[in-house]
Coordinates of N, CA, C and O in Angstrom, one line a residue:
X1 N -9.1 5.0 -9.2 CA -7.8 4.5 -9.3 C -7.7 3.7 -10.1 O -6.4 3.2 -10.0
X2 N -8.7 3.1 -10.9 CA -8.4 2.3 -11.9 C -7.4 2.6 -13.1 O -7.1 2.1 -13.7
X3 N -7.3 4.0 -12.9 CA -6.5 4.5 -14.1 C -5.2 5.0 -13.7 O -4.3 5.8 -14.5
X4 N -4.8 4.5 -12.9 CA -3.4 5.0 -11.9 C -2.3 3.7 -12.0 O -3.0 2.7 -11.9
X5 N -1.2 4.0 -11.9 CA -0.3 2.9 -11.9 C 0.4 2.7 -10.4 O 0.8 1.9 -10.1
X6 N 0.4 3.8 -9.6 CA 0.6 3.9 -8.4 C 0.1 4.9 -7.5 O -0.3 6.0 -8.2
X7 N 0.2 5.1 -6.3 CA -0.4 6.1 -5.6 C 0.8 6.7 -4.6 O 1.2 6.1 -3.8
X8 N 0.8 8.2 -4.6 CA 1.5 8.7 -3.8 C 0.4 9.5 -2.7 O -0.3 10.4 -3.4
X9 N 0.4 9.4 -1.4 CA -0.5 9.7 -0.9 C -0.4 9.8 0.9 O 0.8 9.4 1.2
X10 N -1.2 10.4 1.5 CA -1.0 10.2 3.0 C -1.8 9.2 3.5 O -2.8 8.6 2.7
X11 N -1.2 8.3 4.5 CA -1.8 7.1 5.0 C -3.3 6.9 5.5 O -3.3 6.6 6.6
X12 N -4.1 7.7 5.0 CA -5.4 7.4 5.6 C -6.0 6.0 5.4 O -5.6 5.5 4.3
X13 N -6.9 5.5 6.4 CA -7.1 4.0 6.2 C -7.8 3.7 5.0 O -7.7 2.7 4.3
X14 N -8.9 4.3 4.7 CA -9.8 4.1 3.6 C -9.0 4.1 2.2 O -9.1 3.2 1.5
X15 N -8.4 5.1 2.1 CA -7.5 5.4 0.8 C -6.3 4.4 0.6 O -6.2 3.7 -0.5
X16 N -5.7 4.0 1.8 CA -4.7 2.9 1.6 C -5.5 1.5 1.2 O -4.8 0.7 0.6
X17 N -6.5 1.1 2.0 CA -7.2 0.1 1.6 C -7.8 -0.1 0.3 O -7.4 -1.1 -0.2
X18 N -8.3 1.0 0.0 CA -8.7 0.9 -1.5 C -7.6 0.7 -2.4 O -7.7 -0.2 -3.3
X19 N -6.5 1.3 -2.1 CA -5.5 1.1 -3.3 C -4.7 -0.3 -3.1 O -4.5 -1.0 -4.2
X20 N -4.5 -0.9 -2.0 CA -4.3 -2.3 -1.7 C -5.3 -3.1 -2.3 O -4.9 -4.0 -3.1
X21 N -6.5 -2.8 -2.2 CA -7.6 -3.9 -2.8 C -7.1 -3.8 -4.4 O -7.8 -4.8 -5.2
X22 N -7.0 -2.5 -4.9 CA -6.7 -2.6 -6.3 C -5.3 -2.9 -6.8 O -5.0 -3.1 -8.0
X23 N -4.4 -3.2 -5.9 CA -3.1 -3.7 -6.4 C -2.1 -2.7 -6.8 O -1.3 -2.8 -7.4
X24 N -2.3 -1.6 -6.1 CA -1.6 -0.2 -6.3 C -0.4 -0.2 -5.4 O -0.6 -0.2 -4.2
X25 N 0.6 0.1 -5.9 CA 1.9 0.3 -5.2 C 1.8 1.6 -4.2 O 1.1 2.7 -4.8
X26 N 1.9 1.8 -3.1 CA 1.7 3.1 -2.3 C 2.8 3.6 -1.8 O 4.0 2.9 -1.3
X27 N 3.1 4.9 -2.1 CA 4.4 5.8 -1.6 C 3.8 6.9 -0.5 O 2.6 7.4 -0.9
X28 N 3.9 6.7 0.8 CA 3.5 7.4 1.8 C 4.5 8.8 1.9 O 5.5 8.6 1.8
X29 N 3.5 9.9 2.0 CA 4.2 11.2 2.3 C 3.5 11.9 3.4 O 2.5 12.1 3.5
X30 N 4.2 12.2 4.3 CA 4.0 13.2 5.5 C 2.6 12.7 6.2 O 1.9 13.5 6.3
X31 N 2.9 11.6 6.7 CA 1.6 11.2 7.8 C 1.6 12.2 8.9 O 2.6 12.5 9.5
X32 N 0.4 12.4 9.4 CA 0.1 13.2 10.5 C 0.2 12.3 11.9 O 0.1 11.0 11.7
X33 N 0.6 12.8 13.0 CA 0.8 12.1 13.9 C -0.6 11.6 14.4 O -1.4 12.0 14.2
X34 N -0.3 10.3 15.1 CA -1.6 9.5 15.4 C -1.9 8.1 14.5 O -1.0 7.5 14.2
X35 N -3.1 8.3 13.9 CA -3.7 7.0 13.3 C -2.8 7.0 11.8 O -2.5 5.8 11.4
X36 N -2.6 7.9 11.3 CA -1.8 8.1 10.0 C 0.0 7.6 10.1 O 0.3 6.8 9.4
X37 N 0.3 7.8 11.4 CA 1.7 7.3 11.7 C 1.7 5.7 11.7 O 2.4 5.0 11.4
X38 N 0.5 5.2 12.5 CA 0.2 3.8 12.8 C 0.0 3.1 11.4 O 0.6 2.1 11.1
X39 N -0.6 4.0 10.7 CA -1.1 3.1 9.2 C 0.4 3.2 8.4 O 0.4 1.9 7.9
X40 N 0.9 4.2 8.3 CA 2.3 4.2 7.7 C 3.1 3.1 8.5 O 3.9 2.5 7.5
X41 N 3.4 2.8 9.6 CA 4.3 1.9 10.3 C 3.7 0.6 9.8 O 4.7 -0.4 9.5
X42 N 2.4 0.3 9.6 CA 1.7 -1.1 9.5 C 2.2 -1.3 8.0 O 3.0 -2.4 7.5
X43 N 2.1 -0.5 6.8 CA 2.3 -0.5 5.7 C 4.0 -0.5 5.4 O 4.3 -1.9 4.6
X44 N 4.5 0.2 5.9 CA 6.0 -0.1 5.9 C 6.7 -1.4 6.4 O 7.2 -2.2 5.6
X45 N 6.2 -1.9 7.4 CA 6.6 -3.0 8.3 C 6.2 -4.2 7.4 O 6.9 -5.2 7.6
X46 N 5.2 -4.2 6.7 CA 4.5 -5.2 6.0 C 5.0 -5.3 4.4 O 4.6 -5.9 3.6
X47 N 5.9 -4.3 4.2 CA 6.4 -4.2 2.8 C 5.3 -3.9 1.7 O 5.6 -4.2 0.6
X48 N 4.3 -3.1 2.0 CA 3.2 -2.8 1.3 C 3.3 -1.1 0.8 O 2.3 -0.7 0.1
X49 N 4.2 -0.5 1.2 CA 4.4 0.8 1.0 C 5.8 1.2 1.0 O 6.6 0.5 1.8
X50 N 6.1 2.3 0.6 CA 7.4 3.0 0.8 C 7.2 4.3 1.6 O 6.3 5.3 0.6
X51 N 8.0 4.8 2.5 CA 7.7 6.3 2.9 C 8.7 7.2 2.3 O 9.9 6.9 2.0
X52 N 8.3 8.2 1.7 CA 9.0 9.3 1.1 C 9.2 10.2 2.2 O 8.5 10.9 2.7
X53 N 10.6 10.3 2.6 CA 10.8 11.3 3.6 C 11.4 12.7 3.2 O 11.3 13.7 4.0
X54 N 11.6 12.7 1.6 CA 12.3 13.8 1.1 C 11.8 14.2 -0.2 O 11.7 13.3 -1.0
X55 N 10.9 15.1 -0.3 CA 10.0 15.5 -1.4 C 10.9 15.6 -2.9 O 10.6 15.3 -3.8
X56 N 12.5 15.7 -2.5 CA 13.3 15.9 -3.7 C 13.4 14.5 -4.3 O 13.9 14.6 -5.6
X57 N 13.0 13.5 -3.6 CA 13.2 12.0 -4.0 C 12.0 11.8 -5.3 O 12.2 10.5 -5.8
X58 N 11.0 12.4 -5.2 CA 9.9 11.7 -5.8 C 10.2 11.6 -7.3 O 9.5 10.6 -7.6
X59 N 10.7 12.5 -7.9 CA 11.1 12.3 -9.3 C 11.9 10.9 -9.7 O 11.6 10.2 -10.6
X60 N 12.9 10.8 -8.5 CA 13.5 9.3 -8.9 C 12.5 8.1 -8.5 O 12.6 7.2 -9.1
X61 N 11.7 8.2 -7.6 CA 10.8 7.4 -7.1 C 9.7 7.0 -8.1 O 9.4 5.7 -8.8
X62 N 9.3 8.0 -8.8 CA 8.5 8.1 -10.1 C 9.0 7.3 -11.3 O 8.4 6.4 -11.9
X63 N 10.4 7.9 -11.4 CA 10.9 7.1 -12.7 C 11.2 5.7 -12.3 O 11.1 4.8 -13.1
X64 N 11.5 5.4 -11.3 CA 11.8 4.0 -10.9 C 10.5 3.0 -11.2 O 10.5 1.9 -11.7
X65 N 9.3 3.5 -10.8 CA 7.8 2.8 -10.8 C 7.6 2.7 -12.2 O 7.2 1.7 -12.8
X66 N 7.9 3.7 -13.1 CA 7.3 3.6 -14.4 C 8.3 3.1 -15.2 O 7.9 2.5 -16.1
X67 N 9.4 3.0 -14.9 CA 10.6 2.5 -15.9 C 11.1 1.2 -15.4 O 12.3 0.5 -16.1
X68 N 11.0 0.7 -14.4 CA 11.6 -0.5 -13.6 C 10.8 -1.4 -13.5 O 10.0 -1.4 -12.5
X69 N 10.7 -2.5 -14.3 CA 9.8 -3.7 -13.8 C 10.0 -4.3 -12.9 O 9.0 -4.8 -12.2
X70 N 11.4 -4.3 -12.4 CA 11.6 -5.2 -11.1 C 10.8 -4.5 -9.9 O 10.4 -5.1 -8.9
X71 N 10.9 -3.2 -10.0 CA 10.5 -2.3 -8.7 C 8.8 -2.7 -8.8 O 8.2 -3.0 -7.7
X72 N 8.3 -2.8 -9.8 CA 6.8 -2.7 -9.9 C 6.3 -4.1 -9.6 O 5.6 -4.3 -9.0
X73 N 7.1 -5.2 -10.2 CA 6.6 -6.5 -10.1 C 6.9 -7.0 -8.5 O 6.0 -7.5 -8.0
X74 N 7.9 -6.3 -7.7 CA 7.9 -6.8 -6.4 C 6.8 -6.3 -5.8 O 6.0 -7.0 -4.8
X75 N 6.5 -5.0 -5.8 CA 5.2 -4.4 -5.1 C 4.0 -5.2 -5.8 O 3.2 -5.6 -4.5
X76 N 3.7 -5.5 -6.8 CA 2.4 -6.1 -7.2 C 2.1 -7.6 -6.4 O 1.3 -7.9 -6.1
X77 N 3.6 -8.3 -6.4 CA 3.5 -9.6 -5.7 C 3.3 -9.4 -4.3 O 2.3 -10.5 -3.6
X78 N 3.8 -8.4 -3.6 CA 3.7 -8.5 -2.1 C 2.2 -7.9 -1.9 O 1.6 -8.6 -1.0
X79 N 1.5 -7.1 -2.7 CA 0.5 -6.5 -2.2 C -0.6 -7.7 -2.8 O -1.4 -7.8 -2.0
X80 N -0.6 -8.5 -3.6 CA -1.3 -9.6 -4.0 C -1.3 -10.7 -3.0 O -2.6 -11.3 -2.7
X81 N -0.2 -11.0 -2.5 CA -0.1 -12.0 -1.5 C -0.9 -11.5 -0.2 O -1.6 -12.3 0.6
X82 N -0.5 -10.2 0.3 CA -1.1 -9.7 1.5 C -2.8 -9.7 1.3 O -3.6 -10.1 2.1
X83 N -3.2 -9.2 0.0 CA -4.7 -8.9 -0.1 C -5.5 -10.5 -0.2 O -6.4 -10.7 0.3
X84 N -4.8 -11.5 -0.8 CA -5.2 -12.8 -0.7 C -5.3 -13.4 0.7 O -6.4 -13.9 1.2
X85 N -4.3 -13.1 1.6 CA -4.2 -13.7 3.0 C -5.3 -12.9 3.6 O -6.1 -13.5 4.5
X86 N -5.4 -11.5 3.6 CA -6.5 -10.8 4.3 C -7.8 -11.1 3.9 O -8.6 -11.3 4.6
X87 N -8.0 -11.6 2.7 CA -9.4 -11.8 2.3 C -9.7 -13.0 2.8 O -10.8 -13.1 3.1
X88 N -8.8 -14.1 2.7 CA -9.2 -15.4 3.4 C -9.4 -15.2 4.9 O -10.3 -15.8 5.5
X89 N -8.5 -14.4 5.5 CA -8.7 -14.1 6.9 C -10.1 -13.5 7.1 O -10.9 -14.1 8.1
X90 N -10.6 -12.6 6.4 CA -11.8 -12.0 6.7 C -13.0 -13.1 6.5 O -14.0 -12.9 7.1
X91 N -12.9 -13.9 5.3 CA -13.7 -14.9 5.3 C -13.9 -15.9 6.5 O -15.3 -16.2 6.7
X92 N -12.8 -16.0 7.1 CA -12.9 -17.1 8.2 C -13.7 -16.3 9.3 O -14.4 -16.9 10.2
X93 N -13.5 -15.0 9.5 CA -14.3 -14.3 10.5 C -15.6 -14.3 10.4 O -16.5 -14.4 11.2
X94 N -16.0 -14.1 9.0 CA -17.4 -14.0 8.8 C -18.1 -15.3 8.9 O -19.2 -15.5 9.6
X95 N -17.5 -16.5 8.6 CA -17.8 -17.8 8.9 C -17.9 -18.1 10.4 O -19.0 -18.7 10.7
X96 N -17.0 -17.7 11.2 CA -17.0 -17.8 12.5 C -18.2 -17.0 13.2 O -18.8 -17.8 14.3
X97 N -18.4 -15.9 12.7 CA -19.6 -15.2 13.2 C -21.1 -15.8 12.9 O -22.2 -15.2 13.2
X98 N -21.0 -16.7 11.9 CA -22.2 -17.2 11.3 C -22.9 -16.2 10.5 O -24.1 -16.4 10.3
X99 N -22.4 -15.5 9.6 CA -22.9 -14.5 8.9 C -22.7 -15.0 7.4 O -21.7 -15.5 7.0

């Protein structure tokens, strides 16, 4: 993932967390019913991903990400803020459990 600028993926938990931890913008495509839909909803509701509903829009989306600094900057700021708050929260849990 170090060699990519963004990720178009299904919203599996590990893939999405790895992408977020590396600061990659996520584009979600065709989540399967169940956990992937829940992951998708969480990511969308927290502005951490955009859902691609129509495969014909992929070229436009890729163009925006590659050539629009506003689109990329927004994603990077939101992901960084989420990751920092999540990391801080995780440290609090570890400290609370005495580990």
